[in-house]
PDB file of C-alpha atoms in Angstrom:
ATOM      1  CA  MET A  13      -1.314 -25.829   3.544  1.00 68.00           C
ATOM      2  CA  THR A  14      -3.407 -25.083   0.450  1.00 68.00           C
ATOM      3  CA  GLU A  15      -6.572 -26.055   2.354  1.00 74.00           C
ATOM      4  CA  LEU A  16      -5.641 -23.811   5.277  1.00 81.00           C
ATOM      5  CA  LEU A  17      -5.112 -20.891   2.893  1.00 88.00           C
ATOM      6  CA  ASN A  18      -8.084 -21.799   0.676  1.00 89.00           C
ATOM      7  CA  LEU A  19      -5.797 -21.552  -2.357  1.00 90.00           C
ATOM      8  CA  GLY A  20      -4.741 -23.998  -5.039  1.00 90.00           C
ATOM      9  CA  PRO A  21      -1.022 -24.748  -5.544  1.00 91.00           C
ATOM     10  CA  ALA A  22      -0.887 -22.606  -8.689  1.00 92.00           C
ATOM     11  CA  GLU A  23      -2.603 -19.663  -6.972  1.00 93.00           C
ATOM     12  CA  LEU A  24      -0.335 -19.921  -3.924  1.00 94.00           C
ATOM     13  CA  THR A  25       2.770 -20.007  -6.121  1.00 94.00           C
ATOM     14  CA  ALA A  26       1.576 -16.993  -8.113  1.00 95.00           C
ATOM     15  CA  LEU A  27       0.742 -14.976  -4.991  1.00 96.00           C
ATOM     16  CA  ALA A  28       4.104 -15.833  -3.417  1.00 96.00           C
ATOM     17  CA  GLY A  29       5.822 -14.564  -6.584  1.00 96.00           C
ATOM     18  CA  ILE A  30       3.726 -11.386  -6.506  1.00 95.00           C
ATOM     19  CA  ALA A  31       4.578 -10.810  -2.826  1.00 96.00           C
ATOM     20  CA  PHE A  32       8.277 -11.279  -3.571  1.00 96.00           C
ATOM     21  CA  ILE A  33       8.281  -8.865  -6.531  1.00 93.00           C
ATOM     22  CA  ALA A  34       6.248  -6.291  -4.569  1.00 92.00           C
ATOM     23  CA  GLY A  35       8.780  -6.629  -1.743  1.00 91.00           C
ATOM     24  CA  VAL A  36      11.697  -6.066  -4.131  1.00 91.00           C
ATOM     25  CA  ILE A  37      10.027  -2.910  -5.492  1.00 87.00           C
ATOM     26  CA  ARG A  38       9.363  -1.651  -1.944  1.00 84.00           C
ATOM     27  CA  GLY A  39      12.969  -2.413  -1.016  1.00 83.00           C
ATOM     28  CA  PHE A  40      14.557  -0.194  -3.651  1.00 78.00           C
ATOM     29  CA  THR A  41      11.864   2.437  -4.208  1.00 74.00           C
ATOM     30  CA  GLY A  42      10.505   2.728  -0.651  1.00 71.00           C
ATOM     31  CA  PHE A  43       6.836   2.605  -1.677  1.00 72.00           C
ATOM     32  CA  ALA A  44       4.105   0.908  -3.760  1.00 79.00           C
ATOM     33  CA  LEU A  45       4.171  -2.546  -2.148  1.00 86.00           C
ATOM     34  CA  SER A  46       0.387  -2.738  -1.721  1.00 87.00           C
ATOM     35  CA  ALA A  47      -0.345  -1.078  -5.059  1.00 86.00           C
ATOM     36  CA  VAL A  48       1.843  -3.526  -6.985  1.00 89.00           C
ATOM     37  CA  ALA A  49       0.514  -6.520  -5.052  1.00 92.00           C
ATOM     38  CA  MET A  50      -3.107  -5.452  -5.551  1.00 90.00           C
ATOM     39  CA  THR A  51      -2.820  -4.856  -9.312  1.00 90.00           C
ATOM     40  CA  ALA A  52      -1.331  -8.333  -9.805  1.00 91.00           C
ATOM     41  CA  ALA A  53      -3.171 -10.325  -7.100  1.00 92.00           C
ATOM     42  CA  VAL A  54      -6.557  -9.078  -8.300  1.00 90.00           C
ATOM     43  CA  PHE A  55      -6.232 -11.643 -11.110  1.00 88.00           C
ATOM     44  CA  TYR A  56      -6.548 -14.379  -8.461  1.00 92.00           C
ATOM     45  CA  LEU A  57      -8.562 -12.931  -5.551  1.00 92.00           C
ATOM     46  CA  PRO A  58     -11.206 -10.213  -5.027  1.00 91.00           C
ATOM     47  CA  PRO A  59      -9.997  -6.988  -3.352  1.00 91.00           C
ATOM     48  CA  VAL A  60     -11.898  -7.704  -0.138  1.00 91.00           C
ATOM     49  CA  GLU A  61      -9.694 -10.778   0.369  1.00 93.00           C
ATOM     50  CA  ILE A  62      -6.471  -9.076  -0.727  1.00 93.00           C
ATOM     51  CA  ILE A  63      -6.715  -5.960   1.464  1.00 93.00           C
ATOM     52  CA  PRO A  64      -6.421  -7.671   4.900  1.00 94.00           C
ATOM     53  CA  MET A  65      -3.666  -9.884   3.489  1.00 94.00           C
ATOM     54  CA  LEU A  66      -1.751  -6.766   2.450  1.00 93.00           C
ATOM     55  CA  TRP A  67      -1.709  -5.636   6.090  1.00 94.00           C
ATOM     56  CA  TRP A  68       0.771  -8.398   6.889  1.00 95.00           C
ATOM     57  CA  LEU A  69       2.940  -7.570   3.891  1.00 94.00           C
ATOM     58  CA  GLU A  70       3.047  -3.877   4.843  1.00 90.00           C
ATOM     59  CA  ILE A  71       3.888  -4.507   8.506  1.00 91.00           C
ATOM     60  CA  THR A  72       6.678  -6.876   7.431  1.00 91.00           C
ATOM     61  CA  ALA A  73       8.190  -4.309   5.056  1.00 87.00           C
ATOM     62  CA  SER A  74       7.808  -1.496   7.595  1.00 82.00           C
ATOM     63  CA  VAL A  75       9.695  -3.415  10.285  1.00 83.00           C
ATOM     64  CA  LEU A  76      12.518  -4.112   7.848  1.00 83.00           C
ATOM     65  CA  MET A  77      12.727  -0.523   6.597  1.00 73.00           C
ATOM     66  CA  ILE A  78      12.456   1.610   9.747  1.00 68.00           C
ATOM     67  CA  ARG A  79      15.167   4.249   9.500  1.00 62.00           C
ATOM     68  CA  SER A  80      13.979   7.322  11.379  1.00 51.00           C
ATOM     69  CA  GLY A  81      13.136   7.845  15.010  1.00 55.00           C
ATOM     70  CA  TRP A  82      10.356   9.405  17.000  1.00 61.00           C
ATOM     71  CA  THR A  83      12.324  12.599  17.620  1.00 70.00           C
ATOM     72  CA  GLU A  84      12.593  13.497  13.900  1.00 71.00           C
ATOM     73  CA  ALA A  85       8.897  13.039  13.130  1.00 75.00           C
ATOM     74  CA  ASP A  86       6.441  15.915  12.783  1.00 82.00           C
ATOM     75  CA  LYS A  87       3.820  14.625  15.234  1.00 84.00           C
ATOM     76  CA  ARG A  88       1.082  16.833  13.742  1.00 87.00           C
ATOM     77  CA  ILE A  89       1.561  15.238  10.320  1.00 86.00           C
ATOM     78  CA  GLY A  90       1.977  11.676  11.582  1.00 85.00           C
ATOM     79  CA  PHE A  91      -0.986  11.650  13.943  1.00 89.00           C
ATOM     80  CA  GLY A  92      -3.132  13.829  11.667  1.00 90.00           C
ATOM     81  CA  LEU A  93      -2.782  11.439   8.747  1.00 89.00           C
ATOM     82  CA  ALA A  94      -3.338   8.447  11.026  1.00 90.00           C
ATOM     83  CA  ALA A  95      -6.499   9.966  12.545  1.00 92.00           C
ATOM     84  CA  GLY A  96      -8.018  10.623   9.140  1.00 92.00           C
ATOM     85  CA  SER A  97      -7.039   7.160   7.936  1.00 92.00           C
ATOM     86  CA  VAL A  98      -8.658   5.499  10.962  1.00 90.00           C
ATOM     87  CA  ILE A  99     -11.961   7.175  10.041  1.00 93.00           C
ATOM     88  CA  GLY A 100     -11.642   6.526   6.320  1.00 93.00           C
ATOM     89  CA  LEU A 101     -10.678   2.827   6.411  1.00 93.00           C
ATOM     90  CA  PRO A 102     -14.064   1.511   7.646  1.00 93.00           C
ATOM     91  CA  LEU A 103     -15.797   3.588   4.968  1.00 93.00           C
ATOM     92  CA  GLY A 104     -13.571   2.136   2.253  1.00 92.00           C
ATOM     93  CA  LEU A 105     -14.040  -1.427   3.524  1.00 92.00           C
ATOM     94  CA  TRP A 106     -17.800  -0.899   3.731  1.00 93.00           C
ATOM     95  CA  LEU A 107     -17.841   0.248   0.104  1.00 91.00           C
ATOM     96  CA  THR A 108     -15.752  -2.756  -0.956  1.00 90.00           C
ATOM     97  CA  LEU A 109     -18.093  -5.135   0.876  1.00 91.00           C
ATOM     98  CA  SER A 110     -21.201  -3.408  -0.507  1.00 90.00           C
ATOM     99  CA  ILE A 111     -20.430  -3.549  -4.216  1.00 88.00           C
ATOM    100  CA  PRO A 112     -20.082  -6.609  -6.501  1.00 89.00           C
ATOM    101  CA  GLN A 113     -16.614  -8.178  -6.715  1.00 85.00           C
ATOM    102  CA  ASP A 114     -16.191  -7.268 -10.388  1.00 86.00           C
ATOM    103  CA  VAL A 115     -16.998  -3.629  -9.641  1.00 88.00           C
ATOM    104  CA  SER A 116     -14.608  -3.581  -6.667  1.00 87.00           C
ATOM    105  CA  LYS A 117     -11.810  -4.921  -8.887  1.00 88.00           C
ATOM    106  CA  ILE A 118     -12.416  -2.194 -11.461  1.00 89.00           C
ATOM    107  CA  ALA A 119     -12.607   0.481  -8.739  1.00 88.00           C
ATOM    108  CA  ALA A 120      -9.302  -0.669  -7.216  1.00 88.00           C
ATOM    109  CA  LEU A 121      -7.500  -0.721 -10.571  1.00 88.00           C
ATOM    110  CA  VAL A 122      -8.868   2.673 -11.641  1.00 89.00           C
ATOM    111  CA  LEU A 123      -7.833   4.208  -8.313  1.00 87.00           C
ATOM    112  CA  ILE A 124      -4.314   2.808  -8.510  1.00 87.00           C
ATOM    113  CA  SER A 125      -3.755   3.846 -12.138  1.00 88.00           C
ATOM    114  CA  ALA A 126      -5.109   7.366 -11.453  1.00 88.00           C
ATOM    115  CA  LEU A 127      -2.915   7.828  -8.369  1.00 85.00           C
ATOM    116  CA  ALA A 128       0.134   6.505 -10.224  1.00 85.00           C
ATOM    117  CA  ALA A 129      -0.489   8.881 -13.143  1.00 88.00           C
ATOM    118  CA  THR A 130      -0.913  11.804 -10.728  1.00 85.00           C
ATOM    119  CA  GLN A 131       2.392  11.025  -9.040  1.00 81.00           C
ATOM    120  CA  LEU A 132       4.132  10.488 -12.368  1.00 83.00           C
ATOM    121  CA  ALA A 133       3.015  13.996 -13.334  1.00 83.00           C
ATOM    122  CA  ARG A 134       4.318  15.231  -9.941  1.00 80.00           C
ATOM    123  CA  LEU A 135       1.088  17.131  -9.391  1.00 77.00           C
ATOM    124  CA  ARG A 136       1.619  19.500  -6.473  1.00 78.00           C
ATOM    125  CA  LEU A 137      -1.507  20.681  -4.648  1.00 75.00           C
ATOM    126  CA  PRO A 138      -0.654  23.506  -2.192  1.00 77.00           C
ATOM    127  CA  PHE A 139      -4.075  23.096  -0.520  1.00 78.00           C
ATOM    128  CA  LEU A 140      -2.911  19.768   0.926  1.00 77.00           C
ATOM    129  CA  ALA A 141      -0.308  21.531   3.089  1.00 76.00           C
ATOM    130  CA  THR A 142      -3.089  23.165   5.163  1.00 83.00           C
ATOM    131  CA  ARG A 143      -4.710  21.757   8.312  1.00 83.00           C
ATOM    132  CA  VAL A 144      -7.839  20.831   6.344  1.00 88.00           C
ATOM    133  CA  GLY A 145      -5.675  19.271   3.631  1.00 87.00           C
ATOM    134  CA  LEU A 146      -3.936  17.118   6.241  1.00 89.00           C
ATOM    135  CA  GLY A 147      -7.217  15.712   7.531  1.00 89.00           C
ATOM    136  CA  ALA A 148      -8.598  15.274   4.027  1.00 91.00           C
ATOM    137  CA  SER A 149      -5.442  13.441   2.934  1.00 90.00           C
ATOM    138  CA  GLY A 150      -5.635  11.045   5.871  1.00 91.00           C
ATOM    139  CA  LEU A 151      -9.351  10.424   5.310  1.00 93.00           C
ATOM    140  CA  THR A 152      -8.849   9.826   1.585  1.00 91.00           C
ATOM    141  CA  ALA A 153      -5.889   7.544   2.302  1.00 90.00           C
ATOM    142  CA  GLY A 154      -8.056   5.466   4.638  1.00 92.00           C
ATOM    143  CA  ILE A 155     -10.905   5.176   2.142  1.00 92.00           C
ATOM    144  CA  THR A 156      -8.439   4.312  -0.628  1.00 89.00           C
ATOM    145  CA  THR A 157      -6.840   1.645   1.574  1.00 90.00           C
ATOM    146  CA  GLY A 158     -10.261   0.108   2.157  1.00 90.00           C
ATOM    147  CA  LEU A 159     -11.012   0.114  -1.566  1.00 87.00           C
ATOM    148  CA  SER A 160      -7.655  -0.794  -3.090  1.00 86.00           C
ATOM    149  CA  GLY A 161      -4.993  -1.073  -0.399  1.00 84.00           C
ATOM    150  CA  ALA A 162      -3.119   1.843  -2.009  1.00 81.00           C
ATOM    151  CA  GLY A 163      -3.641   4.516   0.637  1.00 84.00           C
ATOM    152  CA  GLY A 164       0.100   5.087   0.799  1.00 79.00           C
ATOM    153  CA  MET A 165       0.007   6.606  -2.677  1.00 80.00           C
ATOM    154  CA  VAL A 166      -2.473   9.241  -1.465  1.00 85.00           C
ATOM    155  CA  VAL A 167      -0.105  10.085   1.381  1.00 82.00           C
ATOM    156  CA  ALA A 168       2.793  10.263  -1.090  1.00 78.00           C
ATOM    157  CA  LEU A 169       0.772  12.818  -3.088  1.00 79.00           C
ATOM    158  CA  TYR A 170       0.241  14.794   0.127  1.00 82.00           C
ATOM    159  CA  THR A 171       3.994  14.906   0.811  1.00 78.00           C
ATOM    160  CA  LEU A 172       4.609  16.623  -2.545  1.00 75.00           C
ATOM    161  CA  ALA A 173       2.860  19.702  -1.133  1.00 76.00           C
ATOM    162  CA  LEU A 174       5.061  19.905   1.977  1.00 78.00           C
ATOM    163  CA  ASP A 175       8.076  22.160   2.379  1.00 73.00           C
ATOM    164  CA  LYS A 176       9.973  20.065   4.921  1.00 74.00           C
ATOM    165  CA  PRO A 177      13.299  18.184   5.008  1.00 74.00           C
ATOM    166  CA  GLY A 178      13.217  14.644   3.634  1.00 66.00           C
ATOM    167  CA  ARG A 179      14.223  13.089   6.963  1.00 69.00           C
ATOM    168  CA  VAL A 180      11.275  14.786   8.716  1.00 74.00           C
ATOM    169  CA  ILE A 181       8.805  13.601   6.084  1.00 74.00           C
ATOM    170  CA  ARG A 182      10.213  10.067   6.210  1.00 70.00           C
ATOM    171  CA  ALA A 183      10.008   9.929  10.011  1.00 75.00           C
ATOM    172  CA  SER A 184       6.488  11.399   9.985  1.00 78.00           C
ATOM    173  CA  LEU A 185       5.321   8.787   7.472  1.00 77.00           C
ATOM    174  CA  ILE A 186       6.814   6.004   9.597  1.00 75.00           C
ATOM    175  CA  LEU A 187       4.836   7.364  12.564  1.00 80.00           C
ATOM    176  CA  TYR A 188       1.659   7.532  10.453  1.00 83.00           C
ATOM    177  CA  LEU A 189       2.205   4.015   9.145  1.00 81.00           C
ATOM    178  CA  THR A 190       2.880   2.576  12.596  1.00 80.00           C
ATOM    179  CA  VAL A 191      -0.245   4.102  14.157  1.00 85.00           C
ATOM    180  CA  SER A 192      -2.544   3.404  11.217  1.00 87.00           C
ATOM    181  CA  LEU A 193      -1.370  -0.206  10.825  1.00 86.00           C
ATOM    182  CA  CYS A 194      -1.966  -0.919  14.517  1.00 86.00           C
ATOM    183  CA  VAL A 195      -5.467   0.559  14.462  1.00 87.00           C
ATOM    184  CA  SER A 196      -6.396  -0.894  11.060  1.00 91.00           C
ATOM    185  CA  PHE A 197      -5.708  -4.426  12.325  1.00 92.00           C
ATOM    186  CA  PHE A 198      -8.496  -4.063  14.898  1.00 91.00           C
ATOM    187  CA  THR A 199     -10.732  -2.387  12.301  1.00 91.00           C
ATOM    188  CA  HIS A 200     -10.356  -5.454  10.064  1.00 92.00           C
ATOM    189  CA  LEU A 201     -11.107  -7.743  13.023  1.00 92.00           C
ATOM    190  CA  ILE A 202     -14.260  -5.815  13.974  1.00 91.00           C
ATOM    191  CA  ILE A 203     -15.585  -5.664  10.404  1.00 90.00           C
ATOM    192  CA  GLY A 204     -14.681  -9.320   9.822  1.00 91.00           C
ATOM    193  CA  THR A 205     -12.300  -8.965   6.888  1.00 91.00           C
ATOM    194  CA  MET A 206      -9.334 -10.178   8.983  1.00 94.00           C
ATOM    195  CA  ASP A 207     -10.483 -13.769   9.396  1.00 93.00           C
ATOM    196  CA  ALA A 208      -8.349 -16.882   9.945  1.00 93.00           C
ATOM    197  CA  THR A 209      -7.821 -17.380   6.208  1.00 94.00           C
ATOM    198  CA  ALA A 210      -6.573 -13.803   5.741  1.00 94.00           C
ATOM    199  CA  ILE A 211      -4.218 -14.148   8.712  1.00 95.00           C
ATOM    200  CA  TRP A 212      -2.699 -17.397   7.459  1.00 95.00           C
ATOM    201  CA  ARG A 213      -2.342 -16.026   3.931  1.00 96.00           C
ATOM    202  CA  GLY A 214      -0.675 -12.903   5.277  1.00 95.00           C
ATOM    203  CA  LEU A 215       1.745 -14.817   7.505  1.00 95.00           C
ATOM    204  CA  VAL A 216       2.752 -17.197   4.700  1.00 96.00           C
ATOM    205  CA  LEU A 217       3.182 -14.432   2.117  1.00 96.00           C
ATOM    206  CA  ALA A 218       5.112 -12.273   4.586  1.00 96.00           C
ATOM    207  CA  VAL A 219       8.075 -14.621   4.058  1.00 96.00           C
ATOM    208  CA  PRO A 220       8.588 -13.949   0.316  1.00 97.00           C
ATOM    209  CA  THR A 221       7.780 -10.279   0.969  1.00 96.00           C
ATOM    210  CA  ALA A 222      10.600 -10.048   3.521  1.00 95.00           C
ATOM    211  CA  ALA A 223      12.999 -11.793   1.131  1.00 96.00           C
ATOM    212  CA  GLY A 224      12.024  -9.326  -1.611  1.00 94.00           C
ATOM    213  CA  VAL A 225      12.502  -6.266   0.610  1.00 91.00           C
ATOM    214  CA  VAL A 226      15.966  -7.456   1.681  1.00 92.00           C
ATOM    215  CA  LEU A 227      16.934  -8.108  -1.950  1.00 93.00           C
ATOM    216  CA  GLY A 228      15.505  -4.766  -3.063  1.00 87.00           C
ATOM    217  CA  LYS A 229      17.483  -2.873  -0.409  1.00 85.00           C
ATOM    218  CA  TRP A 230      20.630  -4.721  -1.481  1.00 88.00           C
ATOM    219  CA  MET A 231      19.974  -3.878  -5.158  1.00 83.00           C
ATOM    220  CA  PHE A 232      19.495  -0.172  -4.426  1.00 78.00           C
ATOM    221  CA  ILE A 233      22.073   2.016  -6.205  1.00 80.00           C
ATOM    222  CA  PRO A 234      21.910   5.664  -5.012  1.00 76.00           C
ATOM    223  CA  ARG A 235      22.917   7.210  -8.344  1.00 79.00           C
ATOM    224  CA  TYR A 236      19.923   5.586 -10.060  1.00 75.00           C
ATOM    225  CA  GLU A 237      17.426   6.693  -7.396  1.00 72.00           C
ATOM    226  CA  PRO A 238      15.735   9.359  -9.607  1.00 78.00           C
ATOM    227  CA  TYR A 239      14.732   6.644 -12.090  1.00 77.00           C
ATOM    228  CA  TYR A 240      13.267   4.068  -9.676  1.00 76.00           C
ATOM    229  CA  LYS A 241      10.030   5.828  -8.842  1.00 77.00           C
ATOM    230  CA  PRO A 242       9.023   6.772 -12.440  1.00 83.00           C
ATOM    231  CA  ILE A 243       9.740   3.227 -13.641  1.00 81.00           C
ATOM    232  CA  CYS A 244       7.656   1.793 -10.816  1.00 80.00           C
ATOM    233  CA  LEU A 245       4.770   4.179 -11.546  1.00 82.00           C
ATOM    234  CA  VAL A 246       4.793   3.291 -15.250  1.00 86.00           C
ATOM    235  CA  LEU A 247       4.770  -0.398 -14.276  1.00 83.00           C
ATOM    236  CA  LEU A 248       1.800   0.187 -11.982  1.00 83.00           C
ATOM    237  CA  ILE A 249      -0.162   1.976 -14.691  1.00 87.00           C
ATOM    238  CA  ALA A 250       0.603  -0.810 -17.186  1.00 87.00           C
ATOM    239  CA  LEU A 251      -0.480  -3.514 -14.726  1.00 84.00           C
ATOM    240  CA  ALA A 252      -3.646  -1.645 -13.803  1.00 86.00           C
ATOM    241  CA  LEU A 253      -4.593  -1.040 -17.452  1.00 87.00           C
ATOM    242  CA  ALA A 254      -3.934  -4.706 -18.273  1.00 86.00           C
ATOM    243  CA  GLY A 255      -6.201  -5.686 -15.394  1.00 85.00           C
ATOM    244  CA  LEU A 256      -8.931  -3.317 -16.549  1.00 86.00           C
ATOM    245  CA  ALA A 257      -8.688  -4.645 -20.118  1.00 88.00           C
ATOM    246  CA  ARG A 258      -9.091  -8.176 -18.779  1.00 82.00           C
ATOM    247  CA  GLU A 259     -12.103  -7.226 -16.651  1.00 80.00           C
ATOM    248  CA  PHE A 260     -13.898  -5.513 -19.531  1.00 82.00           C
ATOM    249  CA  ALA A 261     -13.041  -8.350 -21.931  1.00 75.00           C
ATOM    250  CA  THR A 262     -14.650 -11.021 -19.742  1.00 68.00           C
TER     251      THR A 262
END
């Protein structure tokens, strides 16, 4: 198994633990799976190897957490974000493949910590609620996914600018995620980042991810919901800063 995954036993154990914890966080906060996994997994693998692996973790969590239907989604938002993301993802992957691994690690960690800090501050940008803002958000989410796997945090920032019911936003994001995940799989295949090793790693780590999501959903306590997201964002910033300190120290 370790040869098939091109990982040592210690690395595989660590990544399985990371996938499980990221799944738990996704289960009771509803977001940040890829961001948490990236900030921790970057200690063991370069971002270009983590990003296609995260695809499998995200699709697993999405299947387990679908709650809204097609009829509730705002199709303009869902497809608009997905269209921009489809264009942005190849650009982000190209950047990740073009720069040295150490630089790509730093770029991913800086992006994640900056996005987490922005969300923690609940920065609301009215411009994002416009047609241009929709396309720009999708494009930026795609590029960010290609660089750090954390495109969902860009989309979360976009939703802060919307004046729509929560169920509509949730359904629209499910639509965006479904379309973008389907298309991004083929993008990874064409570019070559979704190779056999990435597929096997993703399939194996999808198991602890699923267990974490189920546990996280079970642990969710509605009255504590306002505290989950800030705690998760602070954790992300701490992990990202620890990773940056390690990179600059070596």
